[in-house]
PDB file of C-alpha atoms in Angstrom:
ATOM      1  CA  MET A   1     -39.686  83.401  86.241  1.00 38.00           C
ATOM      2  CA  LEU A   2     -38.182  85.469  83.437  1.00 35.00           C
ATOM      3  CA  ASN A   3     -35.289  83.113  82.954  1.00 38.00           C
ATOM      4  CA  ARG A   4     -37.650  80.150  83.011  1.00 36.00           C
ATOM      5  CA  ASN A   5     -39.825  81.671  80.272  1.00 36.00           C
ATOM      6  CA  MET A   6     -36.797  82.537  78.196  1.00 34.00           C
ATOM      7  CA  LEU A   7     -35.526  79.002  78.500  1.00 32.00           C
ATOM      8  CA  THR A   8     -38.892  77.701  77.422  1.00 33.00           C
ATOM      9  CA  LEU A   9     -38.967  79.972  74.375  1.00 32.00           C
ATOM     10  CA  THR A  10     -35.451  79.007  73.430  1.00 32.00           C
ATOM     11  CA  ILE A  11     -35.989  75.248  73.577  1.00 32.00           C
ATOM     12  CA  LYS A  12     -39.528  75.179  72.186  1.00 36.00           C
ATOM     13  CA  PRO A  13     -38.551  75.398  68.474  1.00 35.00           C
ATOM     14  CA  LEU A  14     -36.270  72.399  68.947  1.00 34.00           C
ATOM     15  CA  ARG A  15     -39.074  70.395  70.571  1.00 38.00           C
ATOM     16  CA  LEU A  16     -41.467  71.356  67.765  1.00 35.00           C
ATOM     17  CA  ASN A  17     -38.908  70.265  65.183  1.00 41.00           C
ATOM     18  CA  ARG A  18     -38.771  66.855  66.824  1.00 41.00           C
ATOM     19  CA  VAL A  19     -42.563  66.599  66.781  1.00 36.00           C
ATOM     20  CA  MET A  20     -42.717  67.679  63.137  1.00 38.00           C
ATOM     21  CA  ALA A  21     -40.044  65.119  62.256  1.00 39.00           C
ATOM     22  CA  GLY A  22     -42.101  62.421  63.914  1.00 40.00           C
ATOM     23  CA  ILE A  23     -45.232  63.539  62.064  1.00 35.00           C
ATOM     24  CA  ALA A  24     -43.326  63.567  58.767  1.00 39.00           C
ATOM     25  CA  LEU A  25     -42.125  60.017  59.424  1.00 38.00           C
ATOM     26  CA  THR A  26     -45.666  58.952  60.266  1.00 38.00           C
ATOM     27  CA  CYS A  27     -47.044  60.463  57.066  1.00 38.00           C
ATOM     28  CA  SER A  28     -44.346  58.854  54.926  1.00 39.00           C
ATOM     29  CA  VAL A  29     -45.045  55.410  56.370  1.00 38.00           C
ATOM     30  CA  MET A  30     -48.793  55.940  56.015  1.00 37.00           C
ATOM     31  CA  ALA A  31     -48.264  56.699  52.339  1.00 38.00           C
ATOM     32  CA  VAL A  32     -46.686  53.272  51.930  1.00 37.00           C
ATOM     33  CA  THR A  33     -49.203  51.351  53.995  1.00 38.00           C
ATOM     34  CA  ALA A  34     -52.439  53.202  53.240  1.00 37.00           C
ATOM     35  CA  PHE A  35     -53.368  50.818  50.466  1.00 33.00           C
ATOM     36  CA  SER A  36     -51.475  47.826  51.839  1.00 39.00           C
ATOM     37  CA  PRO A  37     -53.630  45.549  54.015  1.00 39.00           C
ATOM     38  CA  VAL A  38     -51.841  43.572  56.709  1.00 39.00           C
ATOM     39  CA  VAL A  39     -51.280  39.973  55.664  1.00 44.00           C
ATOM     40  CA  ASN A  40     -53.635  37.548  57.359  1.00 48.00           C
ATOM     41  CA  ALA A  41     -51.767  35.123  59.567  1.00 56.00           C
ATOM     42  CA  ILE A  42     -51.892  31.511  58.421  1.00 72.00           C
ATOM     43  CA  THR A  43     -50.581  28.322  59.934  1.00 81.00           C
ATOM     44  CA  LEU A  44     -47.339  26.752  58.775  1.00 83.00           C
ATOM     45  CA  SER A  45     -49.303  23.796  57.421  1.00 86.00           C
ATOM     46  CA  ASP A  46     -51.539  26.084  55.349  1.00 85.00           C
ATOM     47  CA  ALA A  47     -48.512  27.961  54.038  1.00 84.00           C
ATOM     48  CA  TRP A  48     -46.840  24.702  53.013  1.00 88.00           C
ATOM     49  CA  LEU A  49     -49.929  23.413  51.199  1.00 88.00           C
ATOM     50  CA  ALA A  50     -50.373  26.727  49.411  1.00 86.00           C
ATOM     51  CA  ALA A  51     -46.714  26.815  48.394  1.00 87.00           C
ATOM     52  CA  LYS A  52     -46.835  23.314  46.907  1.00 89.00           C
ATOM     53  CA  ALA A  53     -49.993  24.196  44.994  1.00 89.00           C
ATOM     54  CA  ASN A  54     -48.725  27.511  43.587  1.00 88.00           C
ATOM     55  CA  GLU A  55     -44.913  27.625  43.370  1.00 88.00           C
ATOM     56  CA  PRO A  56     -44.108  27.461  39.595  1.00 88.00           C
ATOM     57  CA  GLN A  57     -40.764  25.639  39.725  1.00 88.00           C
ATOM     58  CA  TYR A  58     -42.098  22.915  42.001  1.00 91.00           C
ATOM     59  CA  LEU A  59     -45.178  22.433  39.819  1.00 91.00           C
ATOM     60  CA  LYS A  60     -42.978  22.217  36.716  1.00 92.00           C
ATOM     61  CA  SER A  61     -40.799  19.563  38.346  1.00 92.00           C
ATOM     62  CA  GLN A  62     -43.890  17.485  39.129  1.00 92.00           C
ATOM     63  CA  ILE A  63     -45.033  17.713  35.510  1.00 93.00           C
ATOM     64  CA  ASP A  64     -41.567  16.619  34.375  1.00 93.00           C
ATOM     65  CA  VAL A  65     -41.849  13.524  36.579  1.00 94.00           C
ATOM     66  CA  GLN A  66     -45.239  12.683  35.066  1.00 94.00           C
ATOM     67  CA  ILE A  67     -43.774  13.017  31.572  1.00 94.00           C
ATOM     68  CA  GLY A  68     -40.879  10.758  32.587  1.00 93.00           C
ATOM     69  CA  GLU A  69     -43.283   8.137  33.917  1.00 94.00           C
ATOM     70  CA  ALA A  70     -45.185   8.192  30.623  1.00 93.00           C
ATOM     71  CA  ASP A  71     -41.912   7.723  28.688  1.00 92.00           C
ATOM     72  CA  VAL A  72     -41.019   4.706  30.835  1.00 92.00           C
ATOM     73  CA  ASP A  73     -44.438   3.146  30.267  1.00 91.00           C
ATOM     74  CA  SER A  74     -44.113   3.716  26.531  1.00 89.00           C
ATOM     75  CA  SER A  75     -40.620   2.181  26.434  1.00 87.00           C
ATOM     76  CA  ARG A  76     -41.732  -0.823  28.487  1.00 86.00           C
ATOM     77  CA  ALA A  77     -44.727  -1.383  26.195  1.00 83.00           C
ATOM     78  CA  GLY A  78     -42.326  -2.109  23.319  1.00 80.00           C
ATOM     79  CA  LEU A  79     -41.054  -5.167  25.216  1.00 77.00           C
ATOM     80  CA  LEU A  80     -44.471  -6.637  26.006  1.00 73.00           C
ATOM     81  CA  PRO A  81     -46.094  -9.379  23.915  1.00 71.00           C
ATOM     82  CA  GLY A  82     -48.311  -8.304  21.047  1.00 67.00           C
ATOM     83  CA  ILE A  83     -51.695  -9.980  20.491  1.00 70.00           C
ATOM     84  CA  THR A  84     -53.703  -9.925  17.274  1.00 71.00           C
ATOM     85  CA  ALA A  85     -57.147 -11.486  16.778  1.00 69.00           C
ATOM     86  CA  SER A  86     -59.055 -12.286  13.595  1.00 67.00           C
ATOM     87  CA  ALA A  87     -62.558 -13.507  12.831  1.00 69.00           C
ATOM     88  CA  GLY A  88     -64.491 -14.376   9.651  1.00 64.00           C
ATOM     89  CA  ALA A  89     -67.573 -16.126   8.312  1.00 59.00           C
ATOM     90  CA  ASN A  90     -68.337 -18.027   5.045  1.00 65.00           C
ATOM     91  CA  TRP A  91     -71.613 -18.947   3.410  1.00 63.00           C
ATOM     92  CA  SER A  92     -71.929 -22.160   1.455  1.00 59.00           C
ATOM     93  CA  ASP A  93     -73.057 -21.690  -2.155  1.00 59.00           C
ATOM     94  CA  SER A  94     -74.815 -25.048  -2.192  1.00 60.00           C
ATOM     95  CA  ASN A  95     -76.621 -24.517   1.096  1.00 56.00           C
ATOM     96  CA  SER A  96     -77.565 -20.993   2.012  1.00 56.00           C
ATOM     97  CA  ASP A  97     -78.357 -22.062   5.570  1.00 60.00           C
ATOM     98  CA  GLU A  98     -74.821 -23.256   6.172  1.00 60.00           C
ATOM     99  CA  VAL A  99     -72.446 -20.684   7.686  1.00 58.00           C
ATOM    100  CA  THR A 100     -68.940 -21.475   8.844  1.00 66.00           C
ATOM    101  CA  GLY A 101     -66.897 -19.282  11.122  1.00 65.00           C
ATOM    102  CA  GLN A 102     -63.170 -18.761  11.406  1.00 69.00           C
ATOM    103  CA  TYR A 103     -61.420 -17.340  14.456  1.00 69.00           C
ATOM    104  CA  GLY A 104     -57.767 -16.839  15.226  1.00 68.00           C
ATOM    105  CA  ILE A 105     -55.490 -15.381  17.918  1.00 73.00           C
ATOM    106  CA  ARG A 106     -51.809 -14.624  17.347  1.00 70.00           C
ATOM    107  CA  LEU A 107     -49.274 -13.881  20.099  1.00 66.00           C
ATOM    108  CA  GLU A 108     -45.931 -12.332  19.189  1.00 67.00           C
ATOM    109  CA  GLN A 109     -43.014 -11.248  21.382  1.00 67.00           C
ATOM    110  CA  THR A 110     -39.485 -10.256  20.576  1.00 70.00           C
ATOM    111  CA  ILE A 111     -37.054 -12.436  22.488  1.00 71.00           C
ATOM    112  CA  TRP A 112     -34.277  -9.851  22.495  1.00 70.00           C
ATOM    113  CA  ASP A 113     -34.025  -6.323  21.082  1.00 75.00           C
ATOM    114  CA  SER A 114     -31.096  -4.363  22.455  1.00 84.00           C
ATOM    115  CA  THR A 115     -32.431  -1.081  21.050  1.00 86.00           C
ATOM    116  CA  LYS A 116     -35.680  -1.365  22.981  1.00 84.00           C
ATOM    117  CA  TRP A 117     -33.860  -2.294  26.181  1.00 88.00           C
ATOM    118  CA  ARG A 118     -31.526   0.696  25.807  1.00 90.00           C
ATOM    119  CA  THR A 119     -34.532   2.942  25.260  1.00 90.00           C
ATOM    120  CA  LEU A 120     -36.135   1.609  28.445  1.00 89.00           C
ATOM    121  CA  ASP A 121     -32.946   2.052  30.459  1.00 91.00           C
ATOM    122  CA  ALA A 122     -32.550   5.618  29.204  1.00 93.00           C
ATOM    123  CA  SER A 123     -36.151   6.567  30.030  1.00 93.00           C
ATOM    124  CA  GLU A 124     -35.830   5.076  33.530  1.00 93.00           C
ATOM    125  CA  ALA A 125     -32.607   7.025  34.099  1.00 94.00           C
ATOM    126  CA  ARG A 126     -34.309  10.254  32.995  1.00 93.00           C
ATOM    127  CA  LEU A 127     -37.221   9.547  35.326  1.00 93.00           C
ATOM    128  CA  MET A 128     -34.863   9.003  38.259  1.00 95.00           C
ATOM    129  CA  SER A 129     -33.078  12.271  37.483  1.00 93.00           C
ATOM    130  CA  LYS A 130     -36.364  14.172  37.326  1.00 94.00           C
ATOM    131  CA  ALA A 131     -37.524  12.587  40.576  1.00 94.00           C
ATOM    132  CA  LEU A 132     -34.320  13.717  42.302  1.00 94.00           C
ATOM    133  CA  GLN A 133     -34.783  17.230  40.927  1.00 93.00           C
ATOM    134  CA  THR A 134     -38.339  17.281  42.244  1.00 93.00           C
ATOM    135  CA  SER A 135     -37.116  16.178  45.670  1.00 93.00           C
ATOM    136  CA  ALA A 136     -34.514  18.959  45.646  1.00 93.00           C
ATOM    137  CA  GLN A 137     -37.164  21.496  44.607  1.00 91.00           C
ATOM    138  CA  LYS A 138     -39.426  20.306  47.426  1.00 92.00           C
ATOM    139  CA  ASN A 139     -36.660  20.636  50.031  1.00 93.00           C
ATOM    140  CA  ALA A 140     -35.727  24.106  48.801  1.00 91.00           C
ATOM    141  CA  LEU A 141     -39.375  25.167  48.843  1.00 91.00           C
ATOM    142  CA  ALA A 142     -39.827  23.854  52.381  1.00 91.00           C
ATOM    143  CA  GLU A 143     -36.805  25.871  53.515  1.00 91.00           C
ATOM    144  CA  LYS A 144     -38.208  29.032  51.917  1.00 88.00           C
ATOM    145  CA  VAL A 145     -41.646  28.521  53.456  1.00 89.00           C
ATOM    146  CA  ILE A 146     -40.230  27.968  56.940  1.00 90.00           C
ATOM    147  CA  SER A 147     -37.958  31.018  56.613  1.00 88.00           C
ATOM    148  CA  ALA A 148     -40.824  33.214  55.407  1.00 85.00           C
ATOM    149  CA  TYR A 149     -43.110  31.907  58.141  1.00 85.00           C
ATOM    150  CA  LEU A 150     -40.545  32.703  60.833  1.00 87.00           C
ATOM    151  CA  ASP A 151     -40.089  36.184  59.358  1.00 85.00           C
ATOM    152  CA  VAL A 152     -43.853  36.718  59.540  1.00 81.00           C
ATOM    153  CA  ALA A 153     -43.921  35.538  63.151  1.00 83.00           C
ATOM    154  CA  SER A 154     -41.043  37.858  64.040  1.00 84.00           C
ATOM    155  CA  SER A 155     -42.728  40.819  62.328  1.00 83.00           C
ATOM    156  CA  GLN A 156     -45.997  40.010  64.074  1.00 83.00           C
ATOM    157  CA  ALA A 157     -44.238  40.014  67.435  1.00 86.00           C
ATOM    158  CA  ALA A 158     -42.613  43.363  66.619  1.00 86.00           C
ATOM    159  CA  LEU A 159     -45.993  44.773  65.610  1.00 87.00           C
ATOM    160  CA  ASN A 160     -47.637  43.555  68.813  1.00 88.00           C
ATOM    161  CA  LEU A 161     -44.844  45.109  70.880  1.00 90.00           C
ATOM    162  CA  ALA A 162     -45.128  48.421  69.007  1.00 89.00           C
ATOM    163  CA  GLU A 163     -48.900  48.501  69.537  1.00 90.00           C
ATOM    164  CA  GLN A 164     -48.488  47.759  73.255  1.00 91.00           C
ATOM    165  CA  LYS A 165     -45.914  50.515  73.597  1.00 91.00           C
ATOM    166  CA  TYR A 166     -48.176  52.935  71.709  1.00 92.00           C
ATOM    167  CA  ASN A 167     -51.119  52.196  74.014  1.00 92.00           C
ATOM    168  CA  GLU A 168     -48.963  52.761  77.081  1.00 93.00           C
ATOM    169  CA  SER A 169     -47.617  56.035  75.684  1.00 90.00           C
ATOM    170  CA  ALA A 170     -51.201  57.156  74.972  1.00 91.00           C
ATOM    171  CA  LYS A 171     -52.073  56.654  78.643  1.00 92.00           C
ATOM    172  CA  LEU A 172     -48.895  58.477  79.675  1.00 91.00           C
ATOM    173  CA  LEU A 173     -49.728  61.378  77.342  1.00 90.00           C
ATOM    174  CA  GLY A 174     -53.186  61.701  78.878  1.00 91.00           C
ATOM    175  CA  LEU A 175     -51.729  61.860  82.378  1.00 92.00           C
ATOM    176  CA  THR A 176     -49.055  64.331  81.255  1.00 91.00           C
ATOM    177  CA  GLU A 177     -51.656  66.641  79.706  1.00 91.00           C
ATOM    178  CA  GLN A 178     -53.628  66.592  82.951  1.00 91.00           C
ATOM    179  CA  ARG A 179     -50.535  67.445  84.986  1.00 89.00           C
ATOM    180  CA  PHE A 180     -49.666  70.265  82.576  1.00 89.00           C
ATOM    181  CA  LYS A 181     -53.151  71.741  82.870  1.00 90.00           C
ATOM    182  CA  ALA A 182     -52.776  71.569  86.641  1.00 88.00           C
ATOM    183  CA  GLY A 183     -49.497  73.513  86.379  1.00 87.00           C
ATOM    184  CA  LYS A 184     -47.386  70.716  87.804  1.00 88.00           C
ATOM    185  CA  ILE A 185     -45.008  70.307  84.837  1.00 87.00           C
ATOM    186  CA  MET A 186     -43.403  72.517  82.179  1.00 90.00           C
ATOM    187  CA  ALA A 187     -44.522  72.743  78.557  1.00 88.00           C
ATOM    188  CA  THR A 188     -41.274  71.106  77.465  1.00 89.00           C
ATOM    189  CA  ASP A 189     -42.190  67.973  79.413  1.00 88.00           C
ATOM    190  CA  LEU A 190     -45.548  67.789  77.644  1.00 87.00           C
ATOM    191  CA  GLU A 191     -43.872  68.280  74.264  1.00 91.00           C
ATOM    192  CA  ASP A 192     -41.415  65.484  75.018  1.00 90.00           C
ATOM    193  CA  THR A 193     -44.271  63.130  75.854  1.00 89.00           C
ATOM    194  CA  ARG A 194     -46.162  64.092  72.685  1.00 90.00           C
ATOM    195  CA  ALA A 195     -43.056  63.574  70.552  1.00 90.00           C
ATOM    196  CA  SER A 196     -42.487  60.168  72.113  1.00 89.00           C
ATOM    197  CA  HIS A 197     -46.130  59.275  71.422  1.00 88.00           C
ATOM    198  CA  VAL A 198     -45.730  60.246  67.764  1.00 90.00           C
ATOM    199  CA  ASP A 199     -42.574  58.134  67.564  1.00 89.00           C
ATOM    200  CA  ASP A 200     -44.509  55.150  68.926  1.00 88.00           C
ATOM    201  CA  GLN A 201     -47.214  55.668  66.322  1.00 87.00           C
ATOM    202  CA  ALA A 202     -44.583  55.748  63.585  1.00 88.00           C
ATOM    203  CA  SER A 203     -43.127  52.518  64.989  1.00 86.00           C
ATOM    204  CA  ILE A 204     -46.513  50.816  64.570  1.00 87.00           C
ATOM    205  CA  LEU A 205     -46.774  51.882  60.942  1.00 86.00           C
ATOM    206  CA  THR A 206     -43.206  50.803  60.262  1.00 84.00           C
ATOM    207  CA  ALA A 207     -43.902  47.398  61.800  1.00 82.00           C
ATOM    208  CA  LYS A 208     -47.057  47.051  59.695  1.00 81.00           C
ATOM    209  CA  ALA A 209     -45.105  47.928  56.553  1.00 78.00           C
ATOM    210  CA  SER A 210     -42.459  45.319  57.382  1.00 73.00           C
ATOM    211  CA  TYR A 211     -45.152  42.733  58.087  1.00 69.00           C
ATOM    212  CA  TRP A 212     -46.963  43.450  54.815  1.00 66.00           C
ATOM    213  CA  ILE A 213     -43.964  43.137  52.479  1.00 65.00           C
ATOM    214  CA  ILE A 214     -43.094  39.599  53.651  1.00 64.00           C
ATOM    215  CA  LYS A 215     -44.285  37.188  50.993  1.00 61.00           C
ATOM    216  CA  LEU A 216     -44.355  33.455  50.576  1.00 59.00           C
ATOM    217  CA  PRO A 217     -42.070  31.854  47.972  1.00 60.00           C
ATOM    218  CA  TRP A 218     -44.607  31.717  45.135  1.00 56.00           C
ATOM    219  CA  GLN A 219     -45.404  35.429  45.624  1.00 59.00           C
ATOM    220  CA  ILE A 220     -41.826  36.651  45.256  1.00 49.00           C
TER     221      ILE A 220
END
């Protein structure tokens, strides 16, 4: 019995150090996550719609396409026929009841103007370039959204696993405490179980921290 007590006293500081290390890790993670709510899970479709509605570069590319379309319309308008209308009325000096009207419509169109055609070609080329850039932006955004969504799913799975392991270790700790009170196990066994339980709690907080920092493309 003496040797057993001496062994317990010798190892106990080491076990306590492990517990304190686990508590320190828990506190440090809690400091990061205390004011950091876990991100609400959303569907991939919702994430994609939100990304298209909020990602700055993609929105800018869409505006550039709209500007290009307006330039093409303006350039094409210079090649369309021009119509002018006129109207007038005259009173007869000899007969005040006599009024004559004059109406006219004039249609003009340039048969060929190379400058206007070059302007139209240039504006259409710019529009095509902007449309291709928008398509590239959309593809890049889709890749980012899918990558971020998969990261969220992976972090969620890790969090669920950590929570399951923590719940199981809580049950094991309760049983271990009962066995210790009944004198069936040594104090070192109880300390090991407590330390493992603290480690599992720290794993939950770490998983929550990892889950929280994952952001969608427009939030980066």
